[in-house]
Tab-separated table of C-alpha atoms in Angstrom:
chain	number	residue	atom	x	y	z
A	1	MET	CA	12.450	-2.148	-26.671
A	2	ASN	CA	16.108	-2.828	-26.006
A	3	ASP	CA	17.604	-0.981	-28.858
A	4	THR	CA	21.220	0.776	-27.594
A	5	LEU	CA	21.409	4.227	-27.528
A	6	LYS	CA	23.837	5.909	-30.259
A	7	SER	CA	25.711	7.716	-27.519
A	8	ASN	CA	25.513	7.884	-23.590
A	9	LYS	CA	25.931	11.811	-23.632
A	10	SER	CA	22.160	12.522	-23.661
A	11	ILE	CA	22.181	11.046	-20.056
A	12	GLN	CA	24.311	13.410	-18.744
A	13	ASN	CA	21.953	16.042	-19.789
A	14	PRO	CA	20.554	17.952	-16.949
A	15	SER	CA	17.259	17.858	-18.918
A	16	ILE	CA	16.993	14.244	-18.338
A	17	HIS	CA	15.290	13.104	-15.438
A	18	ASP	CA	16.567	10.012	-13.275
A	19	VAL	CA	12.728	8.986	-12.985
A	20	ILE	CA	9.812	9.685	-14.549
A	21	ILE	CA	6.559	8.395	-12.515
A	22	SER	CA	3.425	7.880	-14.677
A	23	GLY	CA	0.751	8.699	-12.038
A	24	ALA	CA	0.301	11.197	-9.317
A	25	GLY	CA	-2.146	9.011	-6.953
A	26	PRO	CA	-0.737	8.070	-3.592
A	27	VAL	CA	1.768	5.473	-4.830
A	28	GLY	CA	3.555	7.449	-7.341
A	29	LEU	CA	3.755	10.469	-5.111
A	30	PHE	CA	5.044	8.402	-2.265
A	31	LEU	CA	7.846	7.102	-4.433
A	32	ALA	CA	8.456	10.377	-5.596
A	33	CYS	CA	9.083	11.206	-2.194
A	34	GLU	CA	11.473	8.557	-1.500
A	35	LEU	CA	13.728	8.934	-4.506
A	36	ALA	CA	13.718	12.675	-4.176
A	37	LEU	CA	14.692	12.076	-0.354
A	38	SER	CA	17.905	10.118	-1.986
A	39	LYS	CA	18.480	13.479	-4.056
A	40	CYS	CA	17.381	12.118	-7.518
A	41	SER	CA	15.658	13.914	-10.044
A	42	ILE	CA	12.038	13.005	-10.280
A	43	LEU	CA	9.238	14.048	-12.763
A	44	VAL	CA	5.412	13.059	-12.249
A	45	LEU	CA	3.362	12.717	-15.166
A	46	GLU	CA	-0.434	12.581	-14.568
A	47	LYS	CA	-3.450	12.425	-16.981
A	48	ALA	CA	-5.873	14.294	-14.816
A	49	GLU	CA	-5.723	18.123	-14.485
A	50	ASP	CA	-7.582	18.384	-11.476
A	51	PRO	CA	-6.471	16.502	-8.599
A	52	HIS	CA	-9.804	16.878	-6.659
A	53	SER	CA	-12.798	14.433	-7.096
A	54	PRO	CA	-15.603	13.604	-5.056
A	55	LEU	CA	-14.533	9.859	-5.213
A	56	LYS	CA	-11.292	10.810	-3.290
A	57	GLN	CA	-13.358	12.294	-0.609
A	58	LEU	CA	-15.001	10.771	2.244
A	59	PRO	CA	-17.087	8.840	2.145
A	60	PHE	CA	-16.046	7.119	-1.439
A	61	GLY	CA	-12.374	8.416	-0.565
A	62	ILE	CA	-12.156	6.656	2.680
A	63	ARG	CA	-9.388	4.567	3.130
A	64	GLY	CA	-8.204	2.258	5.876
A	65	LEU	CA	-4.271	2.299	6.174
A	66	SER	CA	-2.486	-0.560	7.842
A	67	ALA	CA	0.254	-1.020	10.310
A	68	PRO	CA	3.412	-0.920	7.636
A	69	THR	CA	2.227	2.040	5.603
A	70	ILE	CA	1.392	3.792	9.309
A	71	GLU	CA	5.080	3.071	10.155
A	72	ALA	CA	6.272	4.150	6.814
A	73	LEU	CA	4.520	7.535	6.986
A	74	TYR	CA	6.115	7.707	10.393
A	75	ARG	CA	9.285	7.155	9.481
A	76	ARG	CA	9.350	9.861	6.829
A	77	ASP	CA	7.447	12.115	9.266
A	78	LEU	CA	4.467	12.448	7.268
A	79	LEU	CA	2.299	11.000	9.849
A	80	ASN	CA	1.674	13.980	11.868
A	81	GLU	CA	0.065	15.670	8.940
A	82	LEU	CA	-2.976	13.512	8.407
A	83	GLU	CA	-5.717	14.879	10.296
A	84	ILE	CA	-9.111	12.797	9.523
A	85	HIS	CA	-8.121	10.049	11.794
A	86	LYS	CA	-7.731	12.223	14.724
A	87	ARG	CA	-11.790	13.292	14.386
A	88	LEU	CA	-12.988	10.316	12.550
A	89	LYS	CA	-12.618	6.634	14.103
A	90	ASN	CA	-15.464	4.851	12.547
A	91	PRO	CA	-16.941	6.122	9.048
A	92	HIS	CA	-20.113	4.217	9.610
A	93	GLN	CA	-23.544	5.288	11.329
A	94	ASN	CA	-24.617	3.807	14.575
A	95	ALA	CA	-21.063	2.480	15.121
A	96	LYS	CA	-20.551	1.040	18.689
A	97	GLN	CA	-17.778	1.964	20.906
A	98	GLY	CA	-15.531	0.638	23.165
A	99	ALA	CA	-15.378	-3.261	23.302
A	100	GLN	CA	-17.866	-3.586	20.733
A	101	ARG	CA	-16.391	-1.057	18.216
A	102	GLN	CA	-15.909	-2.717	14.985
A	103	VAL	CA	-12.359	-2.231	14.004
A	104	GLY	CA	-12.096	-4.144	10.587
A	105	HIS	CA	-13.897	-7.019	8.720
A	106	PHE	CA	-12.897	-10.138	6.495
A	107	ALA	CA	-16.019	-10.458	3.636
A	108	GLY	CA	-18.078	-8.345	5.538
A	109	ILE	CA	-18.049	-10.072	8.759
A	110	PRO	CA	-16.535	-7.851	11.382
A	111	PHE	CA	-14.053	-8.542	14.270
A	112	LEU	CA	-14.476	-6.152	17.262
A	113	GLU	CA	-11.828	-4.132	19.322
A	114	GLY	CA	-12.293	-6.426	22.403
A	115	ASP	CA	-11.707	-9.794	20.747
A	116	VAL	CA	-8.408	-8.755	19.461
A	117	ASP	CA	-5.560	-9.897	21.809
A	118	THR	CA	-2.447	-7.735	20.859
A	119	SER	CA	-0.281	-9.291	23.521
A	120	GLN	CA	0.311	-12.141	20.985
A	121	TRP	CA	2.093	-9.820	18.962
A	122	LYS	CA	4.991	-9.737	21.302
A	123	TYR	CA	7.402	-7.521	18.749
A	124	ARG	CA	4.826	-4.591	19.181
A	125	LEU	CA	6.182	-2.378	21.865
A	126	PRO	CA	4.753	0.330	23.942
A	127	GLY	CA	4.149	3.202	22.048
A	128	SER	CA	3.987	1.809	18.846
A	129	THR	CA	2.084	3.440	15.962
A	130	ALA	CA	-1.488	2.570	15.581
A	131	THR	CA	-2.239	-0.763	13.936
A	132	SER	CA	-5.055	0.855	11.744
A	133	LEU	CA	-6.302	4.570	11.029
A	134	ILE	CA	-8.709	6.215	8.851
A	135	SER	CA	-7.493	8.426	6.156
A	136	GLU	CA	-8.985	9.573	2.405
A	137	MET	CA	-7.519	9.456	-1.061
A	138	GLN	CA	-7.353	13.535	-1.394
A	139	GLU	CA	-5.974	13.627	2.236
A	140	LEU	CA	-2.927	11.449	1.163
A	141	GLU	CA	-2.570	12.696	-2.080
A	142	THR	CA	-2.201	16.552	-0.792
A	143	VAL	CA	0.031	15.472	1.931
A	144	LEU	CA	2.205	13.631	-0.348
A	145	ALA	CA	2.043	16.191	-3.154
A	146	ARG	CA	3.190	18.898	-0.858
A	147	ARG	CA	6.470	16.789	0.701
A	148	ALA	CA	7.555	15.649	-3.229
A	149	GLU	CA	7.277	19.512	-4.281
A	150	ALA	CA	9.239	20.558	-1.109
A	151	LEU	CA	12.116	18.016	-2.159
A	152	GLY	CA	12.164	19.355	-5.605
A	153	VAL	CA	9.899	16.839	-7.222
A	154	GLU	CA	8.218	18.280	-10.647
A	155	ILE	CA	4.437	17.388	-11.104
A	156	ARG	CA	2.796	18.056	-14.346
A	157	ARG	CA	-0.888	17.432	-14.706
A	158	GLY	CA	-3.068	17.048	-17.737
A	159	LEU	CA	-0.248	15.100	-19.389
A	160	ALA	CA	-1.120	11.135	-19.939
A	161	ILE	CA	1.148	8.909	-20.837
A	162	THR	CA	0.653	7.589	-24.753
A	163	GLY	CA	3.790	5.782	-24.975
A	164	PHE	CA	7.626	5.252	-24.680
A	165	HIS	CA	10.550	3.793	-25.828
A	166	GLN	CA	13.452	2.434	-24.215
A	167	THR	CA	17.090	1.757	-24.731
A	168	THR	CA	19.783	0.169	-22.650
A	169	ASP	CA	20.631	3.438	-21.204
A	170	GLY	CA	17.254	5.533	-20.790
A	171	VAL	CA	13.474	5.887	-21.424
A	172	THR	CA	11.749	8.316	-24.044
A	173	VAL	CA	8.307	8.977	-22.521
A	174	GLN	CA	5.212	10.410	-25.119
A	175	SER	CA	2.471	12.571	-23.991
A	176	GLY	CA	0.614	13.430	-27.016
A	177	ASP	CA	3.206	15.889	-29.126
A	178	GLN	CA	5.567	16.159	-26.254
A	179	SER	CA	8.293	13.829	-25.160
A	180	PHE	CA	10.338	13.413	-21.735
A	181	GLN	CA	13.629	11.671	-21.054
A	182	GLY	CA	14.513	9.651	-18.229
A	183	LYS	CA	16.776	7.061	-16.831
A	184	TRP	CA	13.939	5.114	-15.455
A	185	LEU	CA	10.269	5.042	-15.769
A	186	VAL	CA	7.669	3.881	-13.190
A	187	GLY	CA	4.236	3.113	-13.954
A	188	CYS	CA	2.077	3.759	-11.056
A	189	ASP	CA	-0.558	4.583	-13.341
A	190	GLY	CA	-3.457	2.230	-12.001
A	191	ALA	CA	-5.399	-0.796	-12.849
A	192	ARG	CA	-5.541	0.269	-16.707
A	193	SER	CA	-1.709	1.148	-16.785
A	194	ILE	CA	-0.607	2.480	-19.794
A	195	VAL	CA	3.187	1.761	-18.807
A	196	ARG	CA	2.153	-1.901	-18.108
A	197	LYS	CA	0.417	-2.280	-21.688
A	198	ALA	CA	2.607	-0.297	-23.686
A	199	GLY	CA	5.793	-2.303	-21.561
A	200	GLY	CA	4.336	-5.909	-22.498
A	201	PHE	CA	4.129	-7.093	-19.054
A	202	GLU	CA	1.727	-10.037	-18.667
A	203	PHE	CA	-0.796	-9.273	-16.511
A	204	ALA	CA	-2.372	-12.643	-15.138
A	205	GLY	CA	-4.925	-13.568	-12.859
A	206	THR	CA	-8.574	-14.535	-12.423
A	207	GLU	CA	-12.238	-13.119	-13.891
A	208	PRO	CA	-14.426	-11.385	-11.383
A	209	LYS	CA	-17.528	-12.631	-9.858
A	210	PHE	CA	-19.250	-9.415	-9.299
A	211	THR	CA	-20.021	-5.753	-10.242
A	212	GLY	CA	-19.861	-3.501	-7.154
A	213	TYR	CA	-21.289	0.116	-7.362
A	214	SER	CA	-20.254	3.451	-4.960
A	215	THR	CA	-23.064	5.484	-5.088
A	216	LYS	CA	-24.647	8.747	-3.954
A	217	ILE	CA	-28.185	8.564	-4.215
A	218	ASP	CA	-31.431	10.676	-2.763
A	219	ILE	CA	-33.698	7.872	-1.565
A	220	VAL	CA	-37.475	8.528	-1.539
A	221	ASP	CA	-37.981	5.944	1.472
A	222	PRO	CA	-35.192	5.507	3.138
A	223	GLU	CA	-36.318	3.509	6.018
A	224	LYS	CA	-36.731	0.371	3.501
A	225	LEU	CA	-32.758	0.319	3.831
A	226	SER	CA	-31.230	-0.894	6.886
A	227	PRO	CA	-27.524	0.916	7.745
A	228	GLY	CA	-24.458	-0.804	7.803
A	229	ARG	CA	-23.388	-3.653	5.608
A	230	ILE	CA	-26.451	-6.244	4.557
A	231	VAL	CA	-25.812	-9.773	3.367
A	232	THR	CA	-29.037	-10.744	1.285
A	233	PRO	CA	-29.758	-13.861	-0.718
A	234	THR	CA	-28.686	-11.943	-3.916
A	235	GLY	CA	-25.744	-9.942	-2.891
A	236	MET	CA	-25.057	-7.117	-0.451
A	237	TYR	CA	-25.296	-3.806	-0.129
A	238	LEU	CA	-23.484	-1.343	2.522
A	239	GLN	CA	-25.072	2.002	3.675
A	240	SER	CA	-22.069	3.651	5.543
A	241	GLN	CA	-24.257	7.082	5.721
A	242	PRO	CA	-27.587	8.046	4.569
A	243	GLY	CA	-27.543	8.215	0.720
A	244	TYR	CA	-24.064	6.631	0.389
A	245	VAL	CA	-24.745	2.801	-0.725
A	246	VAL	CA	-22.104	0.432	-1.947
A	247	ILE	CA	-23.526	-2.355	-3.714
A	248	GLN	CA	-22.262	-5.812	-4.869
A	249	ASP	CA	-24.264	-7.508	-7.699
A	250	PHE	CA	-23.205	-11.313	-8.210
A	251	ASP	CA	-23.442	-10.456	-12.191
A	252	GLY	CA	-19.660	-11.830	-12.634
A	253	GLY	CA	-18.639	-8.449	-13.522
A	254	ALA	CA	-20.762	-8.435	-16.984
A	255	PHE	CA	-21.999	-4.441	-16.210
A	256	HIS	CA	-18.934	-3.196	-15.468
A	257	SER	CA	-17.335	-4.776	-18.424
A	258	SER	CA	-20.062	-3.601	-20.681
A	259	GLU	CA	-18.964	0.103	-20.108
A	260	LYS	CA	-22.861	1.070	-20.143
A	261	PRO	CA	-23.611	4.376	-18.828
A	262	ILE	CA	-24.804	3.997	-14.813
A	263	THR	CA	-28.461	5.319	-14.777
A	264	LEU	CA	-30.475	6.129	-12.024
A	265	GLU	CA	-32.801	3.358	-13.402
A	266	HIS	CA	-30.090	0.931	-13.473
A	267	VAL	CA	-28.794	1.454	-10.137
A	268	GLN	CA	-32.391	1.275	-8.744
A	269	GLU	CA	-33.029	-2.088	-10.593
A	270	VAL	CA	-29.920	-3.103	-9.205
A	271	LEU	CA	-30.617	-2.177	-5.556
A	272	ARG	CA	-34.006	-3.247	-5.572
A	273	ARG	CA	-33.348	-6.577	-6.646
A	274	VAL	CA	-30.043	-6.950	-4.316
A	275	SER	CA	-31.840	-5.221	-1.205
A	276	ASN	CA	-35.233	-7.394	-1.990
A	277	THR	CA	-37.087	-4.049	-1.475
A	278	ASP	CA	-39.183	-1.804	-3.487
A	279	VAL	CA	-36.737	1.386	-2.619
A	280	THR	CA	-36.998	4.194	-4.698
A	281	ILE	CA	-34.011	6.693	-5.986
A	282	SER	CA	-35.163	10.166	-6.862
A	283	THR	CA	-31.562	11.452	-7.810
A	284	LEU	CA	-28.673	9.810	-8.793
A	285	HIS	CA	-25.733	12.136	-7.677
A	286	ILE	CA	-22.501	10.020	-8.318
A	287	ALA	CA	-22.055	6.784	-9.339
A	288	THR	CA	-18.954	4.714	-10.056
A	289	THR	CA	-18.139	0.527	-10.783
A	290	TRP	CA	-15.555	-1.821	-9.815
A	291	THR	CA	-15.108	-5.675	-9.594
A	292	ASP	CA	-13.158	-8.303	-7.860
A	293	ARG	CA	-11.171	-8.864	-10.930
A	294	ALA	CA	-7.904	-10.225	-9.424
A	295	ARG	CA	-4.855	-9.842	-11.592
A	296	GLN	CA	-0.846	-9.639	-10.993
A	297	ALA	CA	2.028	-8.640	-13.038
A	298	THR	CA	4.588	-11.811	-13.605
A	299	THR	CA	7.127	-9.449	-13.034
A	300	TYR	CA	7.400	-6.032	-11.873
A	301	ARG	CA	10.683	-5.103	-14.146
A	302	ASN	CA	11.281	-4.859	-17.370
A	303	GLY	CA	14.563	-3.124	-18.561
A	304	ARG	CA	14.384	0.513	-17.417
A	305	VAL	CA	10.576	0.101	-16.769
A	306	LEU	CA	8.880	-0.759	-13.374
A	307	LEU	CA	5.421	-1.072	-12.260
A	308	ALA	CA	4.250	-0.455	-8.555
A	309	GLY	CA	0.629	-0.148	-7.065
A	310	ASP	CA	-2.587	-0.864	-8.797
A	311	ALA	CA	-0.307	-0.849	-12.026
A	312	ALA	CA	1.223	-4.233	-10.807
A	313	HIS	CA	-1.527	-5.788	-9.122
A	314	ILE	CA	-5.511	-5.489	-9.079
A	315	HIS	CA	-8.177	-7.054	-6.528
A	316	ALA	CA	-11.692	-6.203	-5.186
A	317	PRO	CA	-11.183	-3.242	-2.703
A	318	LEU	CA	-12.575	-5.508	0.115
A	319	GLY	CA	-10.405	-4.339	3.455
A	320	GLY	CA	-8.826	-1.677	1.856
A	321	GLN	CA	-5.857	-3.446	1.139
A	322	GLY	CA	-4.763	-2.244	-2.232
A	323	LEU	CA	-3.572	1.061	-1.125
A	324	ASN	CA	-1.594	-0.241	1.660
A	325	LEU	CA	0.049	-2.672	-0.769
A	326	GLY	CA	1.074	-0.218	-3.553
A	327	LEU	CA	2.695	2.374	-0.741
A	328	GLY	CA	4.420	-0.826	0.140
A	329	ASP	CA	5.719	-1.418	-3.316
A	330	ALA	CA	6.833	2.651	-3.413
A	331	MET	CA	8.466	2.294	0.207
A	332	ASN	CA	10.158	-0.874	-1.086
A	333	LEU	CA	11.372	0.187	-4.340
A	334	GLY	CA	12.367	3.891	-3.669
A	335	TRP	CA	15.464	3.427	-1.581
A	336	LYS	CA	16.686	0.546	-4.045
A	337	LEU	CA	16.268	2.402	-7.489
A	338	ALA	CA	17.807	5.372	-5.505
A	339	ALA	CA	20.976	3.285	-5.080
A	340	THR	CA	20.928	1.828	-8.253
A	341	ILE	CA	20.726	5.594	-10.053
A	342	HIS	CA	23.630	6.734	-7.667
A	343	GLU	CA	25.830	3.490	-8.403
A	344	LYS	CA	25.497	2.339	-4.895
A	345	ALA	CA	23.751	-0.677	-5.363
A	346	PRO	CA	24.975	-3.924	-4.412
A	347	GLU	CA	24.673	-6.694	-7.130
A	348	GLY	CA	20.594	-8.031	-7.485
A	349	LEU	CA	19.362	-4.964	-5.049
A	350	LEU	CA	16.924	-3.821	-7.434
A	351	ASP	CA	15.881	-7.209	-8.405
A	352	SER	CA	14.783	-7.673	-4.917
A	353	TYR	CA	12.078	-5.075	-5.289
A	354	TYR	CA	10.223	-8.190	-7.249
A	355	THR	CA	11.342	-10.823	-5.196
A	356	GLU	CA	10.219	-9.307	-2.055
A	357	ARG	CA	7.145	-7.585	-3.322
A	358	HIS	CA	5.446	-10.164	-5.589
A	359	PRO	CA	4.740	-12.829	-2.880
A	360	ILE	CA	3.412	-9.990	-0.814
A	361	GLY	CA	1.007	-9.401	-3.737
A	362	VAL	CA	0.070	-13.107	-4.149
A	363	GLN	CA	-1.135	-13.072	-0.684
A	364	VAL	CA	-3.090	-10.241	-0.821
A	365	LEU	CA	-4.944	-11.011	-3.887
A	366	ASP	CA	-5.596	-14.580	-2.415
A	367	TRP	CA	-6.708	-13.009	0.546
A	368	SER	CA	-9.197	-11.064	-1.540
A	369	ARG	CA	-10.379	-14.041	-3.583
A	370	ALA	CA	-11.322	-16.247	-0.151
A	371	GLN	CA	-13.011	-13.267	0.916
A	372	VAL	CA	-15.351	-13.446	-2.839
A	373	ALA	CA	-15.644	-16.970	-2.195
A	374	ILE	CA	-17.473	-16.782	0.931
A	375	MET	CA	-19.594	-13.687	-0.168
A	376	GLY	CA	-21.293	-16.060	-3.076
A	377	LEU	CA	-24.889	-17.060	-3.095
A	378	THR	CA	-24.366	-20.698	-3.431
A	379	PRO	CA	-24.960	-22.967	-0.226
A	380	GLU	CA	-21.323	-23.820	-0.227
A	381	ALA	CA	-20.580	-20.293	0.051
A	382	ARG	CA	-22.969	-19.399	2.798
A	383	ALA	CA	-21.566	-22.611	4.646
A	384	LEU	CA	-18.069	-21.148	4.585
A	385	ASN	CA	-19.238	-17.771	5.732
A	386	ALA	CA	-20.647	-19.244	8.770
A	387	ILE	CA	-17.678	-21.132	10.088
A	388	ILE	CA	-15.857	-17.916	9.353
A	389	ARG	CA	-18.225	-15.821	11.083
A	390	ASP	CA	-17.942	-18.378	14.260
A	391	LEU	CA	-14.001	-18.634	14.099
A	392	ILE	CA	-13.795	-14.793	13.882
A	393	SER	CA	-15.832	-14.067	16.936
A	394	THR	CA	-13.180	-16.049	19.000
A	395	ARG	CA	-10.040	-14.437	20.792
A	396	ASP	CA	-7.652	-16.319	18.500
A	397	GLY	CA	-9.522	-15.946	15.173
A	398	ALA	CA	-10.283	-12.087	15.873
A	399	THR	CA	-6.513	-11.734	16.405
A	400	TYR	CA	-5.556	-13.408	13.337
A	401	PHE	CA	-7.504	-11.850	10.759
A	402	ALA	CA	-6.826	-8.214	12.504
A	403	GLY	CA	-2.949	-9.155	12.121
A	404	ARG	CA	-3.369	-9.963	8.534
A	405	VAL	CA	-5.669	-7.162	7.681
A	406	TRP	CA	-3.550	-4.606	9.775
A	407	GLY	CA	-0.232	-6.171	7.917
A	408	ILE	CA	1.292	-6.929	11.303
A	409	PHE	CA	2.576	-10.279	9.294
A	410	THR	CA	4.477	-8.524	6.904
A	411	HIS	CA	7.406	-10.394	6.474
A	412	TYR	CA	10.396	-10.320	3.762
A	413	ASN	CA	12.339	-13.745	3.657
A	414	LEU	CA	15.696	-12.061	4.034
A	415	GLY	CA	17.426	-15.240	5.520
A	416	GLY	CA	19.332	-14.889	8.792
A	417	ASP	CA	18.311	-16.968	11.884
A	418	HIS	CA	16.845	-14.672	13.924
A	419	PRO	CA	13.326	-14.535	14.168
A	420	LEU	CA	12.863	-10.639	13.997
A	421	THR	CA	14.789	-10.876	10.590
A	422	GLY	CA	12.620	-9.660	7.605
A	423	TYR	CA	10.056	-7.855	9.550
A	424	SER	CA	9.625	-4.241	10.638
A	425	VAL	CA	11.630	-2.761	13.311
A	426	PRO	CA	10.057	-2.675	16.509
A	427	HIS	CA	9.559	0.681	18.111
A	428	PHE	CA	12.417	1.213	20.033
A	429	GLU	CA	12.428	3.862	22.524
A	430	LEU	CA	16.337	5.114	23.062
A	431	GLU	CA	17.382	6.167	26.523
A	432	ASN	CA	17.616	9.694	25.609
A	433	GLY	CA	13.829	9.654	24.839
A	434	THR	CA	14.245	9.164	20.954
A	435	ALA	CA	12.426	6.660	18.994
A	436	ILE	CA	13.982	4.748	16.267
A	437	GLY	CA	11.713	5.816	13.573
A	438	GLU	CA	12.443	9.411	14.145
A	439	LEU	CA	15.913	8.536	13.096
A	440	MET	CA	14.800	7.357	9.807
A	441	HIS	CA	13.520	10.318	8.638
A	442	ASP	CA	16.395	11.026	6.135
A	443	GLY	CA	15.940	7.506	4.494
A	444	HIS	CA	18.990	5.904	5.228
A	445	GLY	CA	19.920	2.484	6.874
A	446	ILE	CA	20.822	2.175	10.717
A	447	LEU	CA	22.772	-0.127	12.610
A	448	LEU	CA	21.765	0.364	15.991
A	449	ASP	CA	24.047	-0.904	18.544
A	450	PHE	CA	23.018	-1.573	21.951
A	451	ASP	CA	25.923	-2.683	23.641
A	452	ARG	CA	28.282	0.007	22.243
A	453	ASN	CA	30.535	-2.314	20.422
A	454	ALA	CA	33.284	-0.634	18.710
A	455	SER	CA	33.558	-3.072	16.093
A	456	LEU	CA	29.964	-2.781	15.001
A	457	LYS	CA	31.023	1.399	14.505
A	458	THR	CA	33.786	0.462	12.612
A	459	LEU	CA	31.682	-1.325	10.310
A	460	ALA	CA	29.115	1.112	9.852
A	461	ASP	CA	31.667	3.792	9.163
A	462	LYS	CA	32.857	1.553	5.912
A	463	TYR	CA	29.301	2.840	4.325
A	464	GLY	CA	29.537	6.273	4.890
A	465	ASP	CA	26.121	8.222	4.848
A	466	GLN	CA	24.202	4.956	3.596
A	467	MET	CA	24.511	3.534	6.967
A	468	LYS	CA	23.956	5.511	10.353
A	469	TYR	CA	25.453	3.705	13.285
A	470	VAL	CA	23.577	4.875	16.326
A	471	SER	CA	24.796	3.314	20.092
A	472	ALA	CA	22.197	3.381	22.713
A	473	ARG	CA	20.382	1.666	25.053
A	474	ALA	CA	16.440	1.405	24.976
A	475	LYS	CA	13.559	1.307	27.498
A	476	GLU	CA	12.714	-2.578	26.023
A	477	GLN	CA	15.553	-4.544	23.988
A	478	LEU	CA	13.475	-7.666	23.612
A	479	GLY	CA	17.124	-9.206	24.709
A	480	LEU	CA	18.709	-7.965	21.356
A	481	SER	CA	22.501	-6.727	21.364
A	482	ALA	CA	22.258	-5.416	17.839
A	483	VAL	CA	20.206	-4.949	14.836
A	484	LEU	CA	20.538	-3.708	11.150
A	485	ILE	CA	17.719	-1.757	9.868
A	486	ARG	CA	17.117	-1.227	6.059
A	487	PRO	CA	15.887	2.303	4.713
A	488	ASP	CA	12.557	0.783	4.391
A	489	GLY	CA	12.608	0.015	7.784
A	490	PHE	CA	12.854	-3.787	8.030
A	491	ILE	CA	15.355	-5.672	10.032
A	492	ALA	CA	18.081	-7.261	7.605
A	493	TRP	CA	20.274	-8.737	10.482
A	494	ALA	CA	19.729	-9.377	14.230
A	495	CYS	CA	21.298	-10.514	17.308
A	496	ASP	CA	20.740	-11.498	20.647
A	497	SER	CA	24.321	-12.027	22.121
A	498	ASP	CA	28.032	-10.829	21.207
A	499	PRO	CA	27.509	-10.158	17.349
A	500	ASP	CA	29.024	-12.363	14.723
A	501	CYS	CA	30.612	-9.925	12.582
A	502	SER	CA	31.032	-11.943	9.561
A	503	GLU	CA	27.233	-12.739	9.296
A	504	LEU	CA	27.090	-8.793	10.095
A	505	GLN	CA	29.315	-8.201	7.114
A	506	LYS	CA	27.186	-10.639	4.578
A	507	ALA	CA	24.298	-8.927	5.634
A	508	ALA	CA	25.248	-5.195	5.263
A	509	ALA	CA	26.886	-6.058	1.544
A	510	ARG	CA	23.795	-7.500	0.582
A	511	TRP	CA	21.984	-4.349	1.015
A	512	PHE	CA	24.490	-1.728	0.984
A	513	PHE	CA	27.143	-0.526	-1.587
């Protein structure tokens, strides 16, 4: 797949896109936005002709957004375009409010708002964006597609990638009898990614324990099913709203793998067995299956082909972390790939996409596996479940689980001595009323100087439009004198006292050209 092109002239052809993205889901669209923001030419190919589907809408399409995702959308001026979270705080019927409001769960074990001690997160400043909020797949895709097209991204639907051929200089992508030329190809085409399979990526991991069902049904005797999430000796079911039922059947993923049709009779048999009732279904409107199979690509790059989102990693959709993981991939990859395309990337910049995001994926997959382990039907699983249930009801326990579920602890190993290095930049409110996130709409890096140090401005000026110099005091500075912020909002360098310009220069040279 790495044949040499006979000529480099084709790369100069304006019909050749900088990047072709396979998949117009939230991850592919957000990546397209990031690349287009950096003046790259982008083509998105999506196999589905119609972007709308009941499975992308509430309640099936409901997704919980975590803190890093919310911050990323805010930093790109997209957060204010989301509406669902403004009117929907909890999608479940009979949901409690106030301190007893469920704000997340681990393996179906809820943690409550009143038990979470946010004061333990000392770097989350007043005015920070929410730690979690509710959206849906269709809302996200609509908002991101609108932004992408406004930035000049070409989105072509009804065109599934059927194969590709890469050389040292570019990628030729096939879709049926059509072909497209790009300098890079990114697979954001989901769990069954054609790009991953055709690209020869190893997809290592573990096999499933259950088949999950998401259904919309009419029930003759609805009183036989309890509302909410119900764990039984034979599995689990969740009725978020009347007639919207999710089921987990611990069959080792057998039914999902069988590719058999999902019939009313089958769903009724599974629901009766899992719920231990003789409930009767009169109509099956919608049904889809999924599993807890957990796999991850062993590398995210093969030459000029990269993976992001579910194409790079899959796991059980427990706690909704898959979407957030994928959007984090897009935010991390976008500016690095753009810098590479514009030949402004320091050595190793694009490789850092894998070294930073793969460990985050490992953590999320293990988090998913741990949940499945304590949802099992064995006595050992039940014993572990009881212990976790006790821990999650304590203040420290609820705070820990909330921090993990909401992504508060997301961290990249970027070196440096300051404890903030590698974490998302806090919500600094500057003396003129501007928040630091508002200065990140253009996707540039920022050197934030609280002490108006002339030598810092001189350094920032060397990097031109890659790095903005911002000199201002803030309402709360956390004892800092200056911070270097990457385009994705993560801190590359921080200093509490007089800046060591030699260390700052090293950090800047690592991320900026």
